[in-house]
PDB file of C-alpha atoms in Angstrom:
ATOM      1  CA  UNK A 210    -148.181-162.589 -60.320  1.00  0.00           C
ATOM      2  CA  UNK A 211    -148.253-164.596 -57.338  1.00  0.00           C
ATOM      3  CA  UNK A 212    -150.728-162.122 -55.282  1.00  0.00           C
ATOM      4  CA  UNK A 213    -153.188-161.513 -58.521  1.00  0.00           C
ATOM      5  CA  UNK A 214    -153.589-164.990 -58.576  1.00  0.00           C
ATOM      6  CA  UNK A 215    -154.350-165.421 -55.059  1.00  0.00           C
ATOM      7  CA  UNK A 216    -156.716-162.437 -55.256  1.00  0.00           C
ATOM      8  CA  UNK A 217    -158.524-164.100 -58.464  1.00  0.00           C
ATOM      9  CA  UNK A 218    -158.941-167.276 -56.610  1.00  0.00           C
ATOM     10  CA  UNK A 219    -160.520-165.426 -53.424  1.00  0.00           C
ATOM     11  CA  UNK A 220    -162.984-163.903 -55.434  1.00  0.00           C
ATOM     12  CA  UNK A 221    -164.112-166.904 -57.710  1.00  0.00           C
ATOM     13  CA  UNK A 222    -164.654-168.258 -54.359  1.00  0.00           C
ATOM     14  CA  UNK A 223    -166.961-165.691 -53.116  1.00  0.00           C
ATOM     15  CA  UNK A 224    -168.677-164.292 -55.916  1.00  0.00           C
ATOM     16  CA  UNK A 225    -167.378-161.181 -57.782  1.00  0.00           C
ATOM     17  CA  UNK A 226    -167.395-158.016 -55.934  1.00  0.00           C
ATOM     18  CA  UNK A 227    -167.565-154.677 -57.999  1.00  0.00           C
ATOM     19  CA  UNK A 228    -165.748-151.603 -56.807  1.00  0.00           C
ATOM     20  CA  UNK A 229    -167.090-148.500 -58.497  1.00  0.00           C
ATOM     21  CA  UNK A 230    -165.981-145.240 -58.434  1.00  0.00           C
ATOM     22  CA  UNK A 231    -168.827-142.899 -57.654  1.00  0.00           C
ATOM     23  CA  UNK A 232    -167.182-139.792 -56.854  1.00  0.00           C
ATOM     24  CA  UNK A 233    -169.551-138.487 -59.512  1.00  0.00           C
ATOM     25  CA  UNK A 234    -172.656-138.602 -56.912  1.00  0.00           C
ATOM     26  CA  UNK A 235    -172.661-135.539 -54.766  1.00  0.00           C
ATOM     27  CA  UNK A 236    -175.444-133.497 -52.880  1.00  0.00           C
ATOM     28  CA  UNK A 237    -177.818-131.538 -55.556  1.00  0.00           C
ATOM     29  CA  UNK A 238    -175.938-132.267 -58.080  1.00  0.00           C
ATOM     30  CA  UNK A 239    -177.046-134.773 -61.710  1.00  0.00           C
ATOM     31  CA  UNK A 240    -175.094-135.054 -64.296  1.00  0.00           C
ATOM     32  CA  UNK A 241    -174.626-137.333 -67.540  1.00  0.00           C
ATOM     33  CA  UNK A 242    -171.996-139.446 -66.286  1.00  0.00           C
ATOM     34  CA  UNK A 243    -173.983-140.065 -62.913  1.00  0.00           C
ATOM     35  CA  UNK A 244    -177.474-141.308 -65.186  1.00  0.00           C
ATOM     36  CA  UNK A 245    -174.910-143.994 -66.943  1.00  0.00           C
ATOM     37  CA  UNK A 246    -173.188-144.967 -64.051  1.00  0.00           C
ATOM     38  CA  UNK A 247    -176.644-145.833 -62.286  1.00  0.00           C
ATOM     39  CA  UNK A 248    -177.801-147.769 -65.160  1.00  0.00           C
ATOM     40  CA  UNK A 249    -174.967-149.617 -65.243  1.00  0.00           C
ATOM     41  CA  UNK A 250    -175.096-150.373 -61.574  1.00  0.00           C
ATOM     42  CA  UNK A 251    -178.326-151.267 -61.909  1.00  0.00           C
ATOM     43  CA  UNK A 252    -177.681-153.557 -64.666  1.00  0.00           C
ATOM     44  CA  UNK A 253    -174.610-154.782 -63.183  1.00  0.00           C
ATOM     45  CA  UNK A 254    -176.436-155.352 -59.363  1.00  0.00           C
ATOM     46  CA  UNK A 255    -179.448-157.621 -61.910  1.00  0.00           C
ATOM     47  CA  UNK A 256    -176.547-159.488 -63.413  1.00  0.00           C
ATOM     48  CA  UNK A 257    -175.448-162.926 -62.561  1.00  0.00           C
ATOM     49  CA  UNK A 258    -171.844-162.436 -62.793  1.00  0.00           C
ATOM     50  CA  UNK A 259    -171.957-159.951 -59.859  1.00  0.00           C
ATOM     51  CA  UNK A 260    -172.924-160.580 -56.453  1.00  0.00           C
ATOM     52  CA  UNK A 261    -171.872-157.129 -54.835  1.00  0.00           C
ATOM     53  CA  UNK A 262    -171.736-153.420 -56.291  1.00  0.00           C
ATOM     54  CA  UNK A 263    -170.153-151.500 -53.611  1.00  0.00           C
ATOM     55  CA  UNK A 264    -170.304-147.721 -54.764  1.00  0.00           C
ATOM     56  CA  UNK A 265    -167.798-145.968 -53.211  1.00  0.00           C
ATOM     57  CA  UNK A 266    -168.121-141.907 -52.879  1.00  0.00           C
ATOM     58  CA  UNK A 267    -167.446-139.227 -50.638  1.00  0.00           C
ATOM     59  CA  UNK A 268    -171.437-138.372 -49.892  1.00  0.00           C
ATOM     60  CA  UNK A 269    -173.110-141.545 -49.706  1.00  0.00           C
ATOM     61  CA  UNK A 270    -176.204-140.358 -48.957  1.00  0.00           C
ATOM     62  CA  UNK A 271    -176.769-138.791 -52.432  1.00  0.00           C
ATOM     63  CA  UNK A 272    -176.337-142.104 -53.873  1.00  0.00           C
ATOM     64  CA  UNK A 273    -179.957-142.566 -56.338  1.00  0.00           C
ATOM     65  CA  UNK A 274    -182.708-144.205 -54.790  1.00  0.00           C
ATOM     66  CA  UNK A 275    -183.124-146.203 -57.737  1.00  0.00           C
ATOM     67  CA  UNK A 276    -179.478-148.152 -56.316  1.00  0.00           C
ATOM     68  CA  UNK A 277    -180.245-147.443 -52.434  1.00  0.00           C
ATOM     69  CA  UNK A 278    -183.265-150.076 -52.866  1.00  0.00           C
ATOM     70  CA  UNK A 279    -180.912-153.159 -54.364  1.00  0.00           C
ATOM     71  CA  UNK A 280    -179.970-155.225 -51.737  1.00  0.00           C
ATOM     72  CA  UNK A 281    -176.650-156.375 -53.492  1.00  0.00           C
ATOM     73  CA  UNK A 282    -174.812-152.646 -53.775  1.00  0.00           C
ATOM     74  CA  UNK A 283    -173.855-150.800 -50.805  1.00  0.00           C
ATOM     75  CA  UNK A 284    -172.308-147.271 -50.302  1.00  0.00           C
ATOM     76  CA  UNK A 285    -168.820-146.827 -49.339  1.00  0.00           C
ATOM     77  CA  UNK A 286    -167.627-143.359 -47.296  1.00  0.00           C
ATOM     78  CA  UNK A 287    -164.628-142.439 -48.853  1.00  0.00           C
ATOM     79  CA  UNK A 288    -162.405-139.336 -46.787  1.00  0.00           C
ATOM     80  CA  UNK A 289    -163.047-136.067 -48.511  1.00  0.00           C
ATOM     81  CA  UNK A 290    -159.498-135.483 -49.273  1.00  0.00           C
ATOM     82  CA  UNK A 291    -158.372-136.304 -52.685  1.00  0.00           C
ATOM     83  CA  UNK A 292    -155.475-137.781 -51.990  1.00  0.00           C
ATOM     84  CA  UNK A 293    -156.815-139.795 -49.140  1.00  0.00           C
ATOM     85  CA  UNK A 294    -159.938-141.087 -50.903  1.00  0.00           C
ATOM     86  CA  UNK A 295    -157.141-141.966 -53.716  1.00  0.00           C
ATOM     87  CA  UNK A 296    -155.410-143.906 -51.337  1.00  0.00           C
ATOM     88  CA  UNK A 297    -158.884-146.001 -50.191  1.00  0.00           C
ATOM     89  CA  UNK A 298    -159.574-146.531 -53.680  1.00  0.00           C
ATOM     90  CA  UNK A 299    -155.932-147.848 -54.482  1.00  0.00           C
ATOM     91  CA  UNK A 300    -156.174-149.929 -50.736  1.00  0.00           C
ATOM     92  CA  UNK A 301    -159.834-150.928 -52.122  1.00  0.00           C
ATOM     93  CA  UNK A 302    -159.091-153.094 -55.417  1.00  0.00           C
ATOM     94  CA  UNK A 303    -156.132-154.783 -53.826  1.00  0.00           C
ATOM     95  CA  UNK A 304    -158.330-156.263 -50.841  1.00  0.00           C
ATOM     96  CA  UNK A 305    -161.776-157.699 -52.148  1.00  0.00           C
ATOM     97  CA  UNK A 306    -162.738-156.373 -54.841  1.00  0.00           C
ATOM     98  CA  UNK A 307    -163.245-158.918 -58.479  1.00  0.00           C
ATOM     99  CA  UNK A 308    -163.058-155.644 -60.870  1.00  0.00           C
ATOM    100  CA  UNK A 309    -162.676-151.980 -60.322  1.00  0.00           C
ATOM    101  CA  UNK A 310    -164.657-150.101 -62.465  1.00  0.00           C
ATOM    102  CA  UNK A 311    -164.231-146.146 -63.772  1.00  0.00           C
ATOM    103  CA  UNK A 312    -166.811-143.580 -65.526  1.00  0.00           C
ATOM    104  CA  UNK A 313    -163.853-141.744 -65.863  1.00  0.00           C
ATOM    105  CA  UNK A 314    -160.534-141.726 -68.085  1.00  0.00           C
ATOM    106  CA  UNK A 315    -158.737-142.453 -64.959  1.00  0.00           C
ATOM    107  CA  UNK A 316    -157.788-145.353 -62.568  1.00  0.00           C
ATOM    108  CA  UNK A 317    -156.586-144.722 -58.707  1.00  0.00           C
ATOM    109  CA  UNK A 318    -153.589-142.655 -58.382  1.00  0.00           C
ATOM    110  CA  UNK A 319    -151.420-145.242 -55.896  1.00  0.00           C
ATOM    111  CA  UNK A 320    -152.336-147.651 -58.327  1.00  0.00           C
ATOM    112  CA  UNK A 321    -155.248-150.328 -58.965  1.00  0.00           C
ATOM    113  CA  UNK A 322    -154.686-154.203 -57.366  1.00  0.00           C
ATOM    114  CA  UNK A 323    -157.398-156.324 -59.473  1.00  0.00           C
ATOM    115  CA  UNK A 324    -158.474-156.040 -63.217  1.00  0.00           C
ATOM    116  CA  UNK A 325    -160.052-152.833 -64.713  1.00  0.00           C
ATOM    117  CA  UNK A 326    -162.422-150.758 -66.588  1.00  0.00           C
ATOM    118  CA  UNK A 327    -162.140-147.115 -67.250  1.00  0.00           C
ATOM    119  CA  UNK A 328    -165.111-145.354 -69.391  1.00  0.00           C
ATOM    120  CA  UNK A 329    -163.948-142.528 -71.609  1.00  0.00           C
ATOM    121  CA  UNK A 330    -166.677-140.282 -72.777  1.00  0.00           C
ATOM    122  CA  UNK A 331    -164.657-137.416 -74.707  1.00  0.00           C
ATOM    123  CA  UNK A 332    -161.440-136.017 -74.064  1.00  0.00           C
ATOM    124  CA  UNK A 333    -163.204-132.521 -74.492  1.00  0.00           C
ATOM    125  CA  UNK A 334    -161.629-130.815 -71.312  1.00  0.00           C
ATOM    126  CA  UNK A 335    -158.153-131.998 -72.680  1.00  0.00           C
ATOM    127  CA  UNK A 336    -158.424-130.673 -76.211  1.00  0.00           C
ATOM    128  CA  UNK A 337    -160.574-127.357 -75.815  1.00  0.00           C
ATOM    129  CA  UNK A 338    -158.431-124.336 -76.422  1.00  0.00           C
ATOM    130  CA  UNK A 339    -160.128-122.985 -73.055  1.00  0.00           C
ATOM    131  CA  UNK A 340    -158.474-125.669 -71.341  1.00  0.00           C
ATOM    132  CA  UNK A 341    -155.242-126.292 -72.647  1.00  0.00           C
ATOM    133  CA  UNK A 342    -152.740-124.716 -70.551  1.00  0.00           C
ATOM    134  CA  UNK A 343    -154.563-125.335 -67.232  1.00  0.00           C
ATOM    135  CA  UNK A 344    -151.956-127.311 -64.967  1.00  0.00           C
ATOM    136  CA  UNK A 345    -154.974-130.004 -63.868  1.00  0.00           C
ATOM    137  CA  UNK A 346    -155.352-130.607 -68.115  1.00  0.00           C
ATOM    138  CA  UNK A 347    -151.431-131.657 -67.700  1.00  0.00           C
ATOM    139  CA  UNK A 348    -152.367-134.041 -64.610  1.00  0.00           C
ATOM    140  CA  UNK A 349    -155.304-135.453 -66.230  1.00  0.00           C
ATOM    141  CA  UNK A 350    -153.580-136.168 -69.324  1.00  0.00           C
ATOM    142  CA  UNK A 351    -150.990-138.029 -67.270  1.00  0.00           C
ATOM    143  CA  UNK A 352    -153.491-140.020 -65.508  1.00  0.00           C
ATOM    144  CA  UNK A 353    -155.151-140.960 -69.050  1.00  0.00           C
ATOM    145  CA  UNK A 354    -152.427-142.392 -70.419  1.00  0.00           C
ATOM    146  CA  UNK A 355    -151.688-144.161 -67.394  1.00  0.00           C
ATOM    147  CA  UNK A 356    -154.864-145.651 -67.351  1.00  0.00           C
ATOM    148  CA  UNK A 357    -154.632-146.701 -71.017  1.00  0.00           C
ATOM    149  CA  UNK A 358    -151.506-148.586 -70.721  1.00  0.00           C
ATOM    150  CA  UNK A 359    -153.226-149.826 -67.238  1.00  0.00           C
ATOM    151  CA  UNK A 360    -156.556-151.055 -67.703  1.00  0.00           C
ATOM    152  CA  UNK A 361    -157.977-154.174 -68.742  1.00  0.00           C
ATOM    153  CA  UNK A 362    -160.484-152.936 -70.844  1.00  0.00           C
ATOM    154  CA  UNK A 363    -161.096-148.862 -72.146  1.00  0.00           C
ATOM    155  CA  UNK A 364    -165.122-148.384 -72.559  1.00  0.00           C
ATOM    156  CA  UNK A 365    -165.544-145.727 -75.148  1.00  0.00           C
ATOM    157  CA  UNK A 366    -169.331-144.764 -75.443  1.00  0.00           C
ATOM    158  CA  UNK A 367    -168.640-143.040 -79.114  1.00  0.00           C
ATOM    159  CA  UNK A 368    -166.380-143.827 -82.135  1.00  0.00           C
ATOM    160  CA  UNK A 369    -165.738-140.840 -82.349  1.00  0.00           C
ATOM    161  CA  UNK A 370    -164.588-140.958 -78.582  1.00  0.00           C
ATOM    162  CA  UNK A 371    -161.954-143.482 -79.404  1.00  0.00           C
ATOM    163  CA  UNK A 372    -160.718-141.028 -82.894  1.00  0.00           C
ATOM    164  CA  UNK A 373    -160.615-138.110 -80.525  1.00  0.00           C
ATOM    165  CA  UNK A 374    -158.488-139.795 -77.946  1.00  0.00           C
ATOM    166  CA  UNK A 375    -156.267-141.855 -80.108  1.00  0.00           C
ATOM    167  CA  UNK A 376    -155.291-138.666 -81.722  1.00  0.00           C
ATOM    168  CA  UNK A 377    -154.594-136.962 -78.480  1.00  0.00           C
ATOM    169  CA  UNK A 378    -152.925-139.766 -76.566  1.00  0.00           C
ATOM    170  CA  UNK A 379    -151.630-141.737 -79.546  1.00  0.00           C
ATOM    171  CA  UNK A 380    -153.252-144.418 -77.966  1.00  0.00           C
ATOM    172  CA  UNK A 381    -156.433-145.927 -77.016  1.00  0.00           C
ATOM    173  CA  UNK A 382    -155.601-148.382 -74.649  1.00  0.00           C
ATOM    174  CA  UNK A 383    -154.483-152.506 -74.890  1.00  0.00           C
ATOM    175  CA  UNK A 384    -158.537-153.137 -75.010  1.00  0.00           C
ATOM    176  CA  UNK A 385    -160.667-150.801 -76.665  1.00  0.00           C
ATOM    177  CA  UNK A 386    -164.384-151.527 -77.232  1.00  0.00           C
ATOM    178  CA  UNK A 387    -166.986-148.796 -78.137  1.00  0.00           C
ATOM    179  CA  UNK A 388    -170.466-149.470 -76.155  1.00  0.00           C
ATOM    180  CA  UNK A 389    -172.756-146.989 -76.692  1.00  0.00           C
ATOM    181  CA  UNK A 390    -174.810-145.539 -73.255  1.00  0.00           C
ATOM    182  CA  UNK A 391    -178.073-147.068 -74.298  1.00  0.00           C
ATOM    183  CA  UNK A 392    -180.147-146.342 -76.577  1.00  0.00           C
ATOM    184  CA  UNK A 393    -183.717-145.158 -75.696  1.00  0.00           C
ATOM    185  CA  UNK A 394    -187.454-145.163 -77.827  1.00  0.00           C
ATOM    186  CA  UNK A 395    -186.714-141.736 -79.015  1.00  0.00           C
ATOM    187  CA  UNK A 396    -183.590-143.060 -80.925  1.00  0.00           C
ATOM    188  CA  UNK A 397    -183.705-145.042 -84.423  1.00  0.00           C
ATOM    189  CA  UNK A 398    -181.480-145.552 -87.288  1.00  0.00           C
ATOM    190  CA  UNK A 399    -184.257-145.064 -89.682  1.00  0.00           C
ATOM    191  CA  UNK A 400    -185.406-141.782 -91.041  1.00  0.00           C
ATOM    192  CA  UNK A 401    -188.689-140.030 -89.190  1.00  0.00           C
ATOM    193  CA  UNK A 402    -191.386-138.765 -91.246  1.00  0.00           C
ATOM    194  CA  UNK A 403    -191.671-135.503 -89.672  1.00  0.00           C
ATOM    195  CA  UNK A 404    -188.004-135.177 -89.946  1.00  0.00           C
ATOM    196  CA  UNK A 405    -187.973-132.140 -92.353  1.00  0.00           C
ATOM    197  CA  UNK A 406    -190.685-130.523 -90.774  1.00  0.00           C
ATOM    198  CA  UNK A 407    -188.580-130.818 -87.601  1.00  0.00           C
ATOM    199  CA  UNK A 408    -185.330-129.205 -89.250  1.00  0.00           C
ATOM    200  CA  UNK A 409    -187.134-126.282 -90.230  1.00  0.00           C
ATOM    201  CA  UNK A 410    -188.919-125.273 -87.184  1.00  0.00           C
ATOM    202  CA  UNK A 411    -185.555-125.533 -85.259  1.00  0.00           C
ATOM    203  CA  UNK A 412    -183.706-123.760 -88.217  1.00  0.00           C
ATOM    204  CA  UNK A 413    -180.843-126.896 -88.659  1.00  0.00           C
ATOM    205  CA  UNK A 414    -179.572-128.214 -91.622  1.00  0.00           C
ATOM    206  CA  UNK A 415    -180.352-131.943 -92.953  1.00  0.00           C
ATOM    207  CA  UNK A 416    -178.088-134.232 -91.070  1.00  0.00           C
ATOM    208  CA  UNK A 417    -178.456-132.872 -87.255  1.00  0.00           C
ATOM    209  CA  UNK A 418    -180.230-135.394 -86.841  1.00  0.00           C
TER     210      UNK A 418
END
């Protein structure tokens, strides 16, 4: 208790410093959880309660422009190992760092030093058939419920997200809160007028969308 305290004090005294996983961010490669984690570092890096992203990843350079241009995040090499860049990670949040934050259903596997935010998404490659006796499902199962019972606070983007993994885990963590991705122009609760005209050219029944 005594060294949390310490490292709360240091960081009230310095402004909050972010540690983000961004393993997700390699060369040529885009995915869905990379397009939320840059919007959220690029909310987080506009938002007063921050005053440092660091983004820490094993390519760097393939971090998006749209985050190389904000002068309050900054890469972070991590070793290309996976243990290793575990280790940094774990080594990471117990120096500096205000909050460690997660797109994934996972915290670092030597452990995590400051308070903590994990993002589940689904719990697809758990669950599917395809996957189930794979020995890494095992090991990322493990390292869910780990992070569950660990973190401070389990971001699930879906309802549905929480259901799924409360009924795989029996358990969705000491913090749950559902927080949607965003929600763009093209989304709205209330029913478009070319809706039915839309169903039938795609050959979907009422309720896809």
């Amino acid at each position: 208790m005594v060294e949390r305290s310490q490292h709360e004090q240091t960081n009230a005294a310095s402004g909050l410093t972010i540690l983000v996983d961004a393993r997700e961010y390699t060369p040529g490669r885009r995915t869905g959880i990379g397009r939320v984690l840059e919007g959220l570092a690029d909310a987080l890096a506009g938002s007063s309660h921050s005053s440092r992203i660091v983004l820490a990843s094993q390519f760097p350079d393939a971090m998006p422009a749209r985050l190389a241009n904000k002068k309050n995040v900054s890469p972070l090499r991590l070793p290309r190992s996976f243990l290793r860049s575990e280790k940094t990670l774990s080594d990471l949040s117990g120096r500096d760092a205000g909050v460690y934050l997660s797109p994934y259903p996972k915290l670092p596997l030597f452990g995590c030093f400051c308070p903590a935010v994990h993002v589940i998404h689904d719990v697809l490659d758990l669950t599917h058939p395809a996957y189930r006796n794979r020995l890494k499902t095992y090991f990322d199962t493990f390292r869910l419920k780990r992070a569950l019972k660990r973190a401070d606070l389990t971001w699930y983007v879906s309802s549905w997200s929480l259901e799924e993994t409360m009924k795989y885990a029996g358990y969705a963590g000491k913090n749950p809160k559902v927080r949607h991705n965003g929600i763009g122009e093209g989304f709205t609760p209330e029913k478009d007028k070319n809706e039915e005209e839309i169903l039938a050219k795609h050959r979907v029944q009422p309720g896809y969308i």
